[in-house]
mmCIF file of C-alpha atoms in Angstrom:
data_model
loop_
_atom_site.group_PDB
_atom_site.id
_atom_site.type_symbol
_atom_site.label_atom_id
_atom_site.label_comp_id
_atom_site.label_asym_id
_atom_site.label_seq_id
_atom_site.Cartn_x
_atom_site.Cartn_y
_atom_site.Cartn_z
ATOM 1 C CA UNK G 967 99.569 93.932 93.656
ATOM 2 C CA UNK G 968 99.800 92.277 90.384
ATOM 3 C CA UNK G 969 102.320 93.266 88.283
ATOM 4 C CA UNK G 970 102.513 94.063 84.556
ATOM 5 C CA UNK G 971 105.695 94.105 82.273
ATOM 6 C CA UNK G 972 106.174 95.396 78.929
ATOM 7 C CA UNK G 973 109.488 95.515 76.955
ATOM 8 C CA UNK G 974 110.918 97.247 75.308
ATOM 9 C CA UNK G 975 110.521 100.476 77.609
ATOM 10 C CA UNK G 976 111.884 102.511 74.260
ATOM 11 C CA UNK G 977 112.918 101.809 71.060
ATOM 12 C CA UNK G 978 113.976 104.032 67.744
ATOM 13 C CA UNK G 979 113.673 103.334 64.426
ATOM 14 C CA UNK G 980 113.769 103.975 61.096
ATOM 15 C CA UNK G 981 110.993 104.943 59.375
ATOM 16 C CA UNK G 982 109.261 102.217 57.164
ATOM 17 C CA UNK G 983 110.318 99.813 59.523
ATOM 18 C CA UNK G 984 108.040 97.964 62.062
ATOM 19 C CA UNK G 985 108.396 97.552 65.756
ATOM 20 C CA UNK G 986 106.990 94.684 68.511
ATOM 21 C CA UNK G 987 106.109 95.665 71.904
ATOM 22 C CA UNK G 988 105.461 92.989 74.252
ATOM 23 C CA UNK G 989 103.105 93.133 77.640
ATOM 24 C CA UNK G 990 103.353 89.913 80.161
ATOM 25 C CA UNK G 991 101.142 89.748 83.310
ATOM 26 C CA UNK G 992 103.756 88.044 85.490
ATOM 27 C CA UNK G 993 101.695 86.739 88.520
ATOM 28 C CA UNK G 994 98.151 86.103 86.955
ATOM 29 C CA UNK G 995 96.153 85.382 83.696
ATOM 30 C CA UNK G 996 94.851 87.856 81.964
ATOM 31 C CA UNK G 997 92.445 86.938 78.811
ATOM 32 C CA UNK G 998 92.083 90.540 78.207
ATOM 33 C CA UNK G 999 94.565 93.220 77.946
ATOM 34 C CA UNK G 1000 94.525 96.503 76.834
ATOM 35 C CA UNK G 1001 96.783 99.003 74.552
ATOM 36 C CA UNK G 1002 96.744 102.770 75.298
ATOM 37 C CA UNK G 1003 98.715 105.379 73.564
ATOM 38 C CA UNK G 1004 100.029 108.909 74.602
ATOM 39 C CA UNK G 1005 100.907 111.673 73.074
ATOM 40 C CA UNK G 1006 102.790 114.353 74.950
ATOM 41 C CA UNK G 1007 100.744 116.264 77.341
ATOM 42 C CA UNK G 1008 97.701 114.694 76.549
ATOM 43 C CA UNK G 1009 95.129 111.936 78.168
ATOM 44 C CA UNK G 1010 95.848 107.913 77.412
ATOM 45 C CA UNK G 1011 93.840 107.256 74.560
ATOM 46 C CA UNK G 1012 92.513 103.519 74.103
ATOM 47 C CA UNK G 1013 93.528 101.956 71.124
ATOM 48 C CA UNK G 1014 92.655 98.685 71.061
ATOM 49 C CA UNK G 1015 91.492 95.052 73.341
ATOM 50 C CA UNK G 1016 93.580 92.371 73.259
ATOM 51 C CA UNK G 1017 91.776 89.022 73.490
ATOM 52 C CA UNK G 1018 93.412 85.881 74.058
ATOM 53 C CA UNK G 1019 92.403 82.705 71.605
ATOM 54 C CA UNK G 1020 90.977 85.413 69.524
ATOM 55 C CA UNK G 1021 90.670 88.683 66.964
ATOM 56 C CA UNK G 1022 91.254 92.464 68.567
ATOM 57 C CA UNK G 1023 89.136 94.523 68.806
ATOM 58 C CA UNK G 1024 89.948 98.374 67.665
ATOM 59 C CA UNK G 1025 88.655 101.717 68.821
ATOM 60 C CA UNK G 1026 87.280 103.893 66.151
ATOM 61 C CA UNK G 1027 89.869 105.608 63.928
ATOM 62 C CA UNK G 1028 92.810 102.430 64.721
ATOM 63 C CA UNK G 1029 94.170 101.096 62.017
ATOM 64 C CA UNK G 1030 94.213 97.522 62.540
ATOM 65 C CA UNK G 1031 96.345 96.821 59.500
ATOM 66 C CA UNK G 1032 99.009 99.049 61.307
ATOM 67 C CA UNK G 1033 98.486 98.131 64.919
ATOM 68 C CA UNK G 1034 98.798 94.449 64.692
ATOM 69 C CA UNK G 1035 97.908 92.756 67.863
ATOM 70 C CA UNK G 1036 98.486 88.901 69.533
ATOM 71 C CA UNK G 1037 97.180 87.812 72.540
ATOM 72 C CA UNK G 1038 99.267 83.910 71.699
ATOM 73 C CA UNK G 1039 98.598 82.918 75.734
ATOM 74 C CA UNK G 1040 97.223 84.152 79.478
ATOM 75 C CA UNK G 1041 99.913 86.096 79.802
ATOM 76 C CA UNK G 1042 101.201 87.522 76.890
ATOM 77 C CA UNK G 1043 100.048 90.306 74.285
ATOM 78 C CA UNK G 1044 101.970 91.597 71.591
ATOM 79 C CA UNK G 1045 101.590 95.383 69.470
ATOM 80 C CA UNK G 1046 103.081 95.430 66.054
ATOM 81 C CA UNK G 1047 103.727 98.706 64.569
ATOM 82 C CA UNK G 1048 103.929 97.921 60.701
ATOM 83 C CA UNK G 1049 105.370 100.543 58.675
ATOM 84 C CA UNK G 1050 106.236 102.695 61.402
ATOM 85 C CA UNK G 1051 106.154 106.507 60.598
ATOM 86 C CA UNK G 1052 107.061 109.800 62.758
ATOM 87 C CA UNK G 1053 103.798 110.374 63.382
ATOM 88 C CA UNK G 1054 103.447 107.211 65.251
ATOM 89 C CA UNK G 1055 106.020 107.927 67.462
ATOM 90 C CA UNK G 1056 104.401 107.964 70.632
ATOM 91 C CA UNK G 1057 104.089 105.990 74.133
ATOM 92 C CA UNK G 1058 102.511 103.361 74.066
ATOM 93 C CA UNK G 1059 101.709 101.164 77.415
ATOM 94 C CA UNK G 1060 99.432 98.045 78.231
ATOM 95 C CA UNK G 1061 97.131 97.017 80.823
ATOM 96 C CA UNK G 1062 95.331 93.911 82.193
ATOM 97 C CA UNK G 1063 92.781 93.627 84.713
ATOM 98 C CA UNK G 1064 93.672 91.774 87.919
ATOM 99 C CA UNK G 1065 89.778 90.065 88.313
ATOM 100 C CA UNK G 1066 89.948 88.793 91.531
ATOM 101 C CA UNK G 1067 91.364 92.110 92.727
ATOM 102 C CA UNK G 1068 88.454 93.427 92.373
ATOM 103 C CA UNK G 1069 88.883 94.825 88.841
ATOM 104 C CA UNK G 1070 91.571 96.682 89.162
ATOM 105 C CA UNK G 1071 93.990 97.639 86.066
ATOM 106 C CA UNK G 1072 97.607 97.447 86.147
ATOM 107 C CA UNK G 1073 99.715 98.749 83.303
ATOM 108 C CA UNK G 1074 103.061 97.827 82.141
ATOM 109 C CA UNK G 1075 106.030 100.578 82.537
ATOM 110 C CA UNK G 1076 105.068 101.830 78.665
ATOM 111 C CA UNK G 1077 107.381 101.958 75.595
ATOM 112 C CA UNK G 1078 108.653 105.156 74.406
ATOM 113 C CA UNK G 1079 108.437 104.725 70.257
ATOM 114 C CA UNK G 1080 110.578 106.901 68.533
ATOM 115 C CA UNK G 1081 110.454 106.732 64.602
ATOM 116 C CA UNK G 1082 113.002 108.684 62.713
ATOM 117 C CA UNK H 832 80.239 108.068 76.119
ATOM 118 C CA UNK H 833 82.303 108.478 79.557
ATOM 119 C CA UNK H 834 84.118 111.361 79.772
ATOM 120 C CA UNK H 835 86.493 112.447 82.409
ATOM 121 C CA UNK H 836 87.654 115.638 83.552
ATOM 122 C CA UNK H 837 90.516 116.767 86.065
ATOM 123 C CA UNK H 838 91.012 119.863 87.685
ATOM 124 C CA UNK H 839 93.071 121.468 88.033
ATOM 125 C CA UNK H 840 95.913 120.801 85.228
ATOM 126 C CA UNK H 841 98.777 121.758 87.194
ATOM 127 C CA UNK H 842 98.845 122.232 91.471
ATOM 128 C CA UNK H 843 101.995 123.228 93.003
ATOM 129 C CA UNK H 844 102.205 123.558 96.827
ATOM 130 C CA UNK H 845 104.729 123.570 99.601
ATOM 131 C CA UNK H 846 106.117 120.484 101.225
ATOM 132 C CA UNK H 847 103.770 119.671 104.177
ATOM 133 C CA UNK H 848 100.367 121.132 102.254
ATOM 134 C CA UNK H 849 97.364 118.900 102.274
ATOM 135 C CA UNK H 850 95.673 118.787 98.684
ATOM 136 C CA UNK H 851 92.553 118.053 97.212
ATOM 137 C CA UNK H 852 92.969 116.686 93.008
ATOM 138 C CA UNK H 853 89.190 116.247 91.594
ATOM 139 C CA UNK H 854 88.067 114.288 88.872
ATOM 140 C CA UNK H 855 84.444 114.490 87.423
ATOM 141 C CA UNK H 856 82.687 111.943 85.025
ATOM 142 C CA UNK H 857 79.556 112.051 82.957
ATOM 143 C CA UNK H 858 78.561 108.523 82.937
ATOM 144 C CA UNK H 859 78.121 107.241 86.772
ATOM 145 C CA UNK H 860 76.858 103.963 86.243
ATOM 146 C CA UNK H 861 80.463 103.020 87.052
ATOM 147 C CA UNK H 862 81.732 99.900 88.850
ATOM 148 C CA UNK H 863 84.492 101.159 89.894
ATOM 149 C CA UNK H 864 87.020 104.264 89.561
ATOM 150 C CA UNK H 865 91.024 104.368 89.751
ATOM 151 C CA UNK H 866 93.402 106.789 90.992
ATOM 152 C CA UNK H 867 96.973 106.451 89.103
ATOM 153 C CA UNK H 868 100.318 107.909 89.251
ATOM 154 C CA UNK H 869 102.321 108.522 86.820
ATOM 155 C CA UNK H 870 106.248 109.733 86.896
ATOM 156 C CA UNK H 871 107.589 111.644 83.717
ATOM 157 C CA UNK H 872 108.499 109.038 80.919
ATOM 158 C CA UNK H 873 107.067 106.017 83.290
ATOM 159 C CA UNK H 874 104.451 104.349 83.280
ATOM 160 C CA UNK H 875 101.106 104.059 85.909
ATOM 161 C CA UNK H 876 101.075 102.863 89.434
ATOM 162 C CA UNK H 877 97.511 102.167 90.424
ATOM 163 C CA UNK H 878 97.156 104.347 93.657
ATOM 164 C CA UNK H 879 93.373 103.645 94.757
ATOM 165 C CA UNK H 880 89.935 101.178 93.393
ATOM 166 C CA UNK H 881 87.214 102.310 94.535
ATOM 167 C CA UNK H 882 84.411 100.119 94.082
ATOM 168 C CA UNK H 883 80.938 101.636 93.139
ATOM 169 C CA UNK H 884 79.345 100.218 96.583
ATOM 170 C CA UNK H 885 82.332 102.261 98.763
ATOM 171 C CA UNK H 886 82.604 106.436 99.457
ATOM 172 C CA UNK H 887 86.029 106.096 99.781
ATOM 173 C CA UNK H 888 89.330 104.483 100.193
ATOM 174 C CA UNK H 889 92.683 105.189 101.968
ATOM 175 C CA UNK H 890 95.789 103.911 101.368
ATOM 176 C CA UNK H 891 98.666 105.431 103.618
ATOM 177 C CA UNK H 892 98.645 109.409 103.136
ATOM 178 C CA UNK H 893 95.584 108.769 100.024
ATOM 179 C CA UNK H 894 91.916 109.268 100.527
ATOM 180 C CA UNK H 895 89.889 108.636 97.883
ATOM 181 C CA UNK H 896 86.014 109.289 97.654
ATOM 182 C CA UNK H 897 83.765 108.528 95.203
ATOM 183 C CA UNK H 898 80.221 110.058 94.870
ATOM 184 C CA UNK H 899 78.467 108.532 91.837
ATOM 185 C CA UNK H 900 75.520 110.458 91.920
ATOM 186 C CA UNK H 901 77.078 113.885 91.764
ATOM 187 C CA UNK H 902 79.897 111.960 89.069
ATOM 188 C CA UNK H 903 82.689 113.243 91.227
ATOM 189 C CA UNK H 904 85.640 111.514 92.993
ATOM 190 C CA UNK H 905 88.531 113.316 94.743
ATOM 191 C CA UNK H 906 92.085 112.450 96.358
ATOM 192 C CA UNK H 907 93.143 113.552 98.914
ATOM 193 C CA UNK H 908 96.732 113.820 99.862
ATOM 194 C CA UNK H 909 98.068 114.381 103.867
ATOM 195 C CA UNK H 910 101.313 116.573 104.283
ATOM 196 C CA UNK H 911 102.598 116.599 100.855
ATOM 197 C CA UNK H 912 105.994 115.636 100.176
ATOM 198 C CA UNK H 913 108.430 115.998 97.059
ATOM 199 C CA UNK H 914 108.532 112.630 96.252
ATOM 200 C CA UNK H 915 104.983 112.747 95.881
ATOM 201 C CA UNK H 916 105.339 115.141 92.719
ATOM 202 C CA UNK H 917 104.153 113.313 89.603
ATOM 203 C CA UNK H 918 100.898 113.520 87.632
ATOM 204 C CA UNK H 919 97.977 111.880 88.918
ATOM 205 C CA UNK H 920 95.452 110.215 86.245
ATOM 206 C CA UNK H 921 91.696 109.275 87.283
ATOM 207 C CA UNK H 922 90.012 106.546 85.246
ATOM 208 C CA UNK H 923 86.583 105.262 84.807
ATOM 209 C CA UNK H 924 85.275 102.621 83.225
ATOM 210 C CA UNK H 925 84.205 103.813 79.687
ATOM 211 C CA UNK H 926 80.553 102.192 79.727
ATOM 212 C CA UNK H 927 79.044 100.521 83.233
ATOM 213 C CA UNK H 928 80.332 97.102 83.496
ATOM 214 C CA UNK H 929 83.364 97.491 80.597
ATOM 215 C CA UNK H 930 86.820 97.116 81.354
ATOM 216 C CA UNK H 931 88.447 99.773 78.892
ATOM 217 C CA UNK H 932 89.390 103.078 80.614
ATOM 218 C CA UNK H 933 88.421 106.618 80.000
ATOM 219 C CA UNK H 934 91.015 108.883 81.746
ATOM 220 C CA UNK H 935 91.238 112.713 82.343
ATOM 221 C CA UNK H 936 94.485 114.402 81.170
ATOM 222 C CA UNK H 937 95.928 114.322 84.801
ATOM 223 C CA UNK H 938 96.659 116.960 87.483
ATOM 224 C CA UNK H 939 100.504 117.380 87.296
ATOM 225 C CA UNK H 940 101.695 117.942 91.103
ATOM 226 C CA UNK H 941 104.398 119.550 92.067
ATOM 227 C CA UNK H 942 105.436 119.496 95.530
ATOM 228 C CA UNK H 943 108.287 122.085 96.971
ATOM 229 C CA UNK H 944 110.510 121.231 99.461
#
């Protein structure tokens, strides 16, 4: 199948600070990615669409301010984390959909964010 | 708004078991549904696609079905084994023909050897 990397697979640090989380589809193009986030024991939550050549798109109650996204090619997308705080420390993982597979979604291994 | 639901939370069985893990959705003008797997920590390895035109899909020990009408899909999993212990996500798509992903919170297996 088609395969999805995102590095780094954790990172800590300091509060105030901000963090970049990147998400390649290796074998295929992908205009569109997706950003999830999890928080422990619970569902992935969407946060946002990554489109490339053009703006995000947010799910209700993202800050887009915080949660900067760049989708710079086919096969890169980028999260920001500005101003990181503890209660964004969470895992956060990408997807992109594999169109002539039929649709399917493949995600990247996820980061681990740890803010202190 | 799609919502998906997974039951039940947490299955633990002995090695060699056959399980059923069921997933339910309220929208069913779906295209398509996927079974993941996720390890603690990891991320997900897409397990099964069904498309909305197929009942089900196997893959090795996996049997998925999909019945749209009812909103229900299920996996199915032949002679269990520990390495197949991990939590198992169902997604749909969150309206019809979109892309973004509604998924349950996951039925955490745990398989005893």
């Amino acid at each position: 199948g088609a395969v999805v990397s995102q590095h780094p697979s954790w990172v800590i640090c300091k509060s105030g600070t901000s963090v970049k989380i990147e998400c390649r589809s290796l074998d295929f193009q992908a205009t569109t990615m997706f950003w999830y986030r999890q928080f422990p024991k619970q569902s992935l939550m969407l946060m946002a669409t990554s489109n490339e050549g053009s703006k995000a798109t947010y799910e209700q109650g993202v800050e887009k301010d915080k949660f900067l996204i760049n989708h710079a090619s086919l096969t890169l997308s980028t999260l920001t984390v500005t101003s990181a705080h503890p209660e964004d420390s969470s895992f956060y993982i990408c997807s992109a959909e594999y169109r002539t597979g039929g649709g399917e979604a493949f995600f990247g291994q996820g980061t681990r964010l740890t803010v202190v | 708004k799609q919502e998906v639901t997974q039951i039940p939370a947490a299955l633990s069985v002995p090695e060699g078991e056959n399980l059923v893990l069921n997933c339910s959705f309220t929208d069913s003008a779906i295209y398509n549904l996927q079974w993941f797997r996720q390890d603690p920590g990891k991320g997900l390895t897409s397990l099964l696609l069904i498309q909305s035109s197929q009942r089900e899909q196997t893959s090795g020990r996996l049997n998925a079905s999909l019945d749209k009408s009812s909103g229900r899909s299920t996996l199915y999993i032949a002679a269990s084994q520990p390495g197949d212990s991990a939590t198992y996500l169902c997604a749909a798509p969150n309206q019809g023909g979109s892309e973004k992903l509604v998924f349950g919170k996951g039925t955490k297996l745990t398989v005893n050897p």
